[in-house]
Amino acid sequence: MFIEPRVGTSLAASRRGWIEVVCGSMFSGKTEELIRRLNRAKIARQQVEIFKPALDTRYHAEDVVSHNANSIRSTPVAVPQEMLLLAGGCDVVGVDEAQFFDESLVEVCTQLANRGKRVIVAGLDMDYMGKPFGPMPALMAVAEFVTKVHAVCVCCGEIASYSYRIAASEDKILLGETDSYEARCRPCFLEGMKEKAVEPISSAAKH
Ligand code: ADP
Ligand code: MG
């Protein structure tokens, strides 16, 4: 269980910011954990702003919604720079589906933390091929706290770290739900990729 650092103190007064990353596969509880942390910050009377990429409209145009229907009001943004303008007065910044943003998210989160804000970023650490996804690896490197959460493998019941794509599309970004992806453990992911006759994790493959 992640214990929030100094959640009850006034962040603005301390001017001490930091970055937390919550990562894992699809269905691993990233959004649930993000909402949990943000709700606790609200209970501590901190000003909270939540952002998500404008392209992620799966459940709701403005809310961040978890697979078990928890939700919190958010602001969709097209590019990370918008967050610098919109997060001016808040103590805590939440970002969901961070993997869909470009690399500039790393600089934006760093700037927000340098300004004394607590920045909590949730996102997929790997894409459907098992490769590091977008800005996530760099965010994990610069974060003070990294939490990797796990789903349950739908094939065998072990802990799952991979998002196995059932749908045939080869686009890197395919917004989808239970009908497009499955949470799988390593052996069951590899088994599925073998069946698809696709090389899963190749160091030669480009991102
Ligand atoms: P994420 O943001 O990581 O995709 P969410 O926080 O939206 O995940 O949803 C997590 C919820 O998904 C779980 O609490 C559970 O109700 C549901 N769920 C559906 N399939 C699975 C699975 N294979 N493993 C774990 N949880 C699952
Ligand atoms: Mg999510």
Short mmCIF file of C-alpha atoms and ligand atoms in Angstrom, two decimals:
data_model
loop_
_atom_site.label_atom_id
_atom_site.label_comp_id
_atom_site.label_asym_id
_atom_site.label_seq_id
_atom_site.Cartn_x
_atom_site.Cartn_y
_atom_site.Cartn_z
CA MET A 1 0.00 0.00 0.00
CA PHE A 2 1.37 3.38 -0.99
CA ILE A 3 1.52 5.90 1.88
CA GLU A 4 1.21 9.47 0.64
CA PRO A 5 4.16 11.58 1.70
CA ARG A 6 3.02 14.49 3.89
CA VAL A 7 -0.50 14.48 2.51
CA GLY A 8 -1.88 16.63 5.29
CA THR A 9 0.51 19.54 5.05
CA SER A 10 0.08 22.62 2.94
CA LEU A 11 2.11 21.94 -0.17
CA ALA A 12 1.93 25.52 -1.37
CA ALA A 13 3.45 26.74 1.90
CA SER A 14 6.25 24.17 1.84
CA ARG A 15 7.00 24.74 -1.87
CA ARG A 16 8.16 21.14 -1.95
CA GLY A 17 6.92 19.27 -5.00
CA TRP A 18 7.48 15.77 -6.28
CA ILE A 19 6.38 13.28 -8.94
CA GLU A 20 4.59 9.97 -8.32
CA VAL A 21 4.05 7.43 -11.12
CA VAL A 22 1.40 4.71 -11.04
CA CYS A 23 2.02 2.23 -13.86
CA GLY A 24 1.01 -1.24 -14.98
CA SER A 25 -1.02 -3.06 -17.63
CA MET A 26 -4.62 -2.46 -18.58
CA PHE A 27 -7.08 -3.37 -15.79
CA SER A 28 -4.29 -3.22 -13.17
CA GLY A 29 -6.04 -0.51 -11.14
CA LYS A 30 -4.01 2.54 -12.20
CA THR A 31 -7.04 4.80 -12.52
CA GLU A 32 -8.53 3.49 -9.28
CA GLU A 33 -5.27 4.22 -7.46
CA LEU A 34 -5.02 7.69 -9.04
CA ILE A 35 -8.59 8.50 -7.95
CA ARG A 36 -7.88 7.15 -4.44
CA ARG A 37 -4.85 9.40 -4.01
CA LEU A 38 -6.62 12.46 -5.44
CA ASN A 39 -9.67 11.94 -3.22
CA ARG A 40 -7.41 11.74 -0.15
CA ALA A 41 -5.71 14.98 -1.20
CA LYS A 42 -9.18 16.59 -1.47
CA ILE A 43 -10.01 15.37 2.05
CA ALA A 44 -6.81 17.13 3.15
CA ARG A 45 -8.35 20.31 1.60
CA GLN A 46 -5.78 20.53 -1.14
CA GLN A 47 -6.63 22.01 -4.52
CA VAL A 48 -6.61 19.23 -7.09
CA GLU A 49 -6.56 19.40 -10.90
CA ILE A 50 -6.84 16.31 -13.09
CA PHE A 51 -5.89 16.08 -16.73
CA LYS A 52 -6.21 13.46 -19.41
CA PRO A 53 -5.35 13.41 -23.13
CA ALA A 54 -8.15 14.84 -25.22
CA LEU A 55 -8.11 11.75 -27.43
CA ASP A 56 -9.20 9.47 -24.57
CA THR A 57 -12.97 9.73 -24.75
CA ARG A 58 -13.75 6.05 -24.07
CA TYR A 59 -16.12 6.56 -21.15
CA HIS A 60 -16.64 10.27 -20.82
CA ALA A 61 -15.39 13.44 -22.47
CA GLU A 62 -14.38 15.07 -19.19
CA ASP A 63 -14.35 12.52 -16.38
CA VAL A 64 -11.56 10.09 -15.58
CA VAL A 65 -13.40 6.79 -15.13
CA SER A 66 -12.01 3.46 -13.88
CA HIS A 67 -13.12 0.05 -15.14
CA ASN A 68 -15.20 -0.38 -12.01
CA ALA A 69 -16.93 2.94 -12.65
CA ASN A 70 -15.21 5.19 -10.09
CA SER A 71 -14.88 8.64 -11.56
CA ILE A 72 -13.46 12.09 -10.96
CA ARG A 73 -13.91 15.30 -12.93
CA SER A 74 -10.98 16.05 -15.25
CA THR A 75 -9.90 18.47 -17.95
CA PRO A 76 -8.99 17.00 -21.35
CA VAL A 77 -5.89 18.63 -22.84
CA ALA A 78 -4.44 18.27 -26.34
CA VAL A 79 -0.80 18.87 -25.32
CA PRO A 80 0.99 18.74 -21.92
CA GLN A 81 1.90 22.48 -22.07
CA GLU A 82 -1.76 23.33 -21.43
CA MET A 83 -1.35 21.89 -17.93
CA LEU A 84 1.20 24.58 -17.04
CA LEU A 85 -1.45 27.25 -17.63
CA LEU A 86 -4.37 25.37 -16.09
CA ALA A 87 -2.66 24.04 -12.95
CA GLY A 88 -1.52 27.44 -11.69
CA GLY A 89 -3.46 27.60 -8.43
CA CYS A 90 -3.53 23.96 -7.38
CA ASP A 91 -1.51 21.86 -4.92
CA VAL A 92 -1.90 18.46 -6.59
CA VAL A 93 -1.92 17.61 -10.31
CA GLY A 94 -3.25 14.24 -11.50
CA VAL A 95 -2.66 12.91 -15.01
CA ASP A 96 -4.34 9.77 -16.35
CA GLU A 97 -3.50 7.80 -19.53
CA ALA A 98 -0.12 9.55 -19.58
CA GLN A 99 1.26 7.16 -22.21
CA PHE A 100 -0.82 8.95 -24.87
CA PHE A 101 1.05 12.24 -24.36
CA ASP A 102 4.33 13.00 -26.12
CA GLU A 103 7.75 13.26 -24.42
CA SER A 104 7.12 16.91 -23.46
CA LEU A 105 5.02 15.55 -20.58
CA VAL A 106 8.27 14.77 -18.74
CA GLU A 107 9.39 18.41 -18.83
CA VAL A 108 5.92 19.68 -17.91
CA CYS A 109 5.66 17.35 -14.89
CA THR A 110 9.17 18.35 -13.83
CA GLN A 111 8.27 22.04 -14.03
CA LEU A 112 5.08 21.51 -12.02
CA ALA A 113 6.99 19.59 -9.32
CA ASN A 114 9.71 22.27 -9.30
CA ARG A 115 6.97 24.82 -8.63
CA GLY A 116 6.03 22.93 -5.47
CA LYS A 117 3.19 20.76 -6.77
CA ARG A 118 2.57 17.10 -6.05
CA VAL A 119 2.24 15.47 -9.49
CA ILE A 120 0.60 12.03 -9.73
CA VAL A 121 0.86 10.40 -13.15
CA ALA A 122 -0.91 7.17 -14.13
CA GLY A 123 -0.28 5.33 -17.38
CA LEU A 124 0.49 2.12 -19.22
CA ASP A 125 4.17 1.24 -18.89
CA MET A 126 4.07 -1.09 -21.92
CA ASP A 127 2.17 -1.09 -25.19
CA TYR A 128 0.43 -4.14 -26.68
CA MET A 129 3.76 -5.41 -28.00
CA GLY A 130 5.35 -5.34 -24.56
CA LYS A 131 7.49 -2.30 -25.34
CA PRO A 132 7.91 0.79 -23.12
CA PHE A 133 5.12 3.25 -23.90
CA GLY A 134 5.68 6.93 -24.82
CA PRO A 135 6.92 9.18 -22.01
CA MET A 136 6.37 6.59 -19.25
CA PRO A 137 9.94 5.24 -18.93
CA ALA A 138 11.40 8.75 -18.66
CA LEU A 139 8.72 9.76 -16.15
CA MET A 140 9.54 6.73 -14.03
CA ALA A 141 13.19 7.79 -14.09
CA VAL A 142 12.55 11.32 -12.83
CA ALA A 143 9.79 10.43 -10.32
CA GLU A 144 10.43 10.29 -6.58
CA PHE A 145 7.89 7.45 -6.19
CA VAL A 146 6.99 4.68 -8.66
CA THR A 147 4.20 2.17 -7.97
CA LYS A 148 3.67 -0.74 -10.35
CA VAL A 149 0.21 -2.25 -9.98
CA HIS A 150 -0.88 -5.60 -11.44
CA ALA A 151 -3.98 -7.02 -13.02
CA VAL A 152 -5.06 -10.68 -12.92
CA CYS A 153 -4.16 -12.83 -15.93
CA VAL A 154 -7.43 -13.80 -17.59
CA CYS A 155 -5.85 -17.06 -18.84
CA CYS A 156 -4.30 -18.50 -15.66
CA GLY A 157 -5.06 -16.22 -12.70
CA GLU A 158 -1.45 -15.18 -11.98
CA ILE A 159 -0.51 -11.52 -11.70
CA ALA A 160 -0.55 -9.80 -15.10
CA SER A 161 1.84 -7.13 -16.39
CA TYR A 162 0.97 -7.25 -20.09
CA SER A 163 -1.92 -5.83 -22.13
CA TYR A 164 -2.62 -8.46 -24.76
CA ARG A 165 -4.47 -7.15 -27.79
CA ILE A 166 -7.25 -9.40 -29.02
CA ALA A 167 -8.29 -7.05 -31.84
CA ALA A 168 -6.42 -7.36 -35.13
CA SER A 169 -5.35 -3.69 -35.48
CA GLU A 170 -1.61 -2.92 -35.52
CA ASP A 171 -1.99 0.76 -34.60
CA LYS A 172 -0.03 1.60 -31.46
CA ILE A 173 -3.03 3.47 -30.10
CA LEU A 174 -6.28 1.54 -30.15
CA LEU A 175 -8.74 2.75 -27.55
CA GLY A 176 -10.56 -0.26 -26.35
CA GLU A 177 -12.05 -2.22 -23.56
CA THR A 178 -12.48 -5.84 -22.58
CA ASP A 179 -13.36 -6.66 -26.19
CA SER A 180 -9.99 -5.36 -27.50
CA TYR A 181 -7.47 -6.23 -24.74
CA GLU A 182 -6.80 -8.84 -22.07
CA ALA A 183 -4.55 -8.63 -19.01
CA ARG A 184 -2.00 -11.45 -19.24
CA CYS A 185 1.02 -12.71 -17.32
CA ARG A 186 4.34 -13.14 -19.15
CA PRO A 187 3.95 -16.80 -20.23
CA CYS A 188 0.34 -16.33 -21.38
CA PHE A 189 1.30 -13.12 -23.22
CA LEU A 190 4.17 -14.90 -24.97
CA GLU A 191 1.89 -17.81 -25.82
CA GLY A 192 -0.60 -15.44 -27.43
CA MET A 193 2.10 -13.60 -29.37
CA LYS A 194 3.45 -16.92 -30.62
CA GLU A 195 0.00 -17.83 -31.84
CA LYS A 196 -0.13 -14.51 -33.66
CA ALA A 197 3.39 -15.25 -34.99
CA VAL A 198 4.65 -11.79 -33.93
CA GLU A 199 8.04 -11.17 -32.34
CA PRO A 200 7.00 -9.66 -28.95
CA ILE A 201 9.97 -7.80 -27.42
CA SER A 202 12.73 -7.08 -29.86
CA SER A 203 15.46 -4.65 -28.92
CA ALA A 204 15.82 -3.89 -32.64
CA ALA A 205 12.17 -2.86 -32.95
CA LYS A 206 11.52 0.86 -32.83
CA HIS A 207 9.05 2.37 -30.36
P1 ADP B 1 -6.56 0.63 -15.27
O1 ADP B 1 -6.71 2.12 -15.13
O2 ADP B 1 -5.23 0.12 -14.79
O3 ADP B 1 -6.86 0.14 -16.67
P2 ADP B 1 -8.89 0.58 -13.58
O4 ADP B 1 -8.47 1.25 -12.32
O5 ADP B 1 -9.72 1.39 -14.54
O6 ADP B 1 -7.63 -0.06 -14.31
O7 ADP B 1 -9.76 -0.71 -13.27
C1 ADP B 1 -9.37 -1.71 -12.35
C2 ADP B 1 -10.58 -2.63 -12.20
O8 ADP B 1 -10.73 -3.39 -13.39
C3 ADP B 1 -10.47 -3.67 -11.11
O9 ADP B 1 -10.80 -3.18 -9.84
C4 ADP B 1 -11.47 -4.71 -11.58
O10 ADP B 1 -12.77 -4.37 -11.11
C5 ADP B 1 -11.51 -4.55 -13.09
N1 ADP B 1 -10.90 -5.65 -13.85
C6 ADP B 1 -11.37 -6.13 -15.04
N2 ADP B 1 -10.56 -7.10 -15.53
C7 ADP B 1 -9.54 -7.26 -14.64
C8 ADP B 1 -8.37 -8.10 -14.58
N3 ADP B 1 -8.09 -8.97 -15.55
N4 ADP B 1 -7.55 -7.97 -13.52
C9 ADP B 1 -7.84 -7.10 -12.54
N5 ADP B 1 -8.92 -6.27 -12.54
C10 ADP B 1 -9.77 -6.34 -13.56
MG MG B 2 -7.05 3.62 -16.47
#
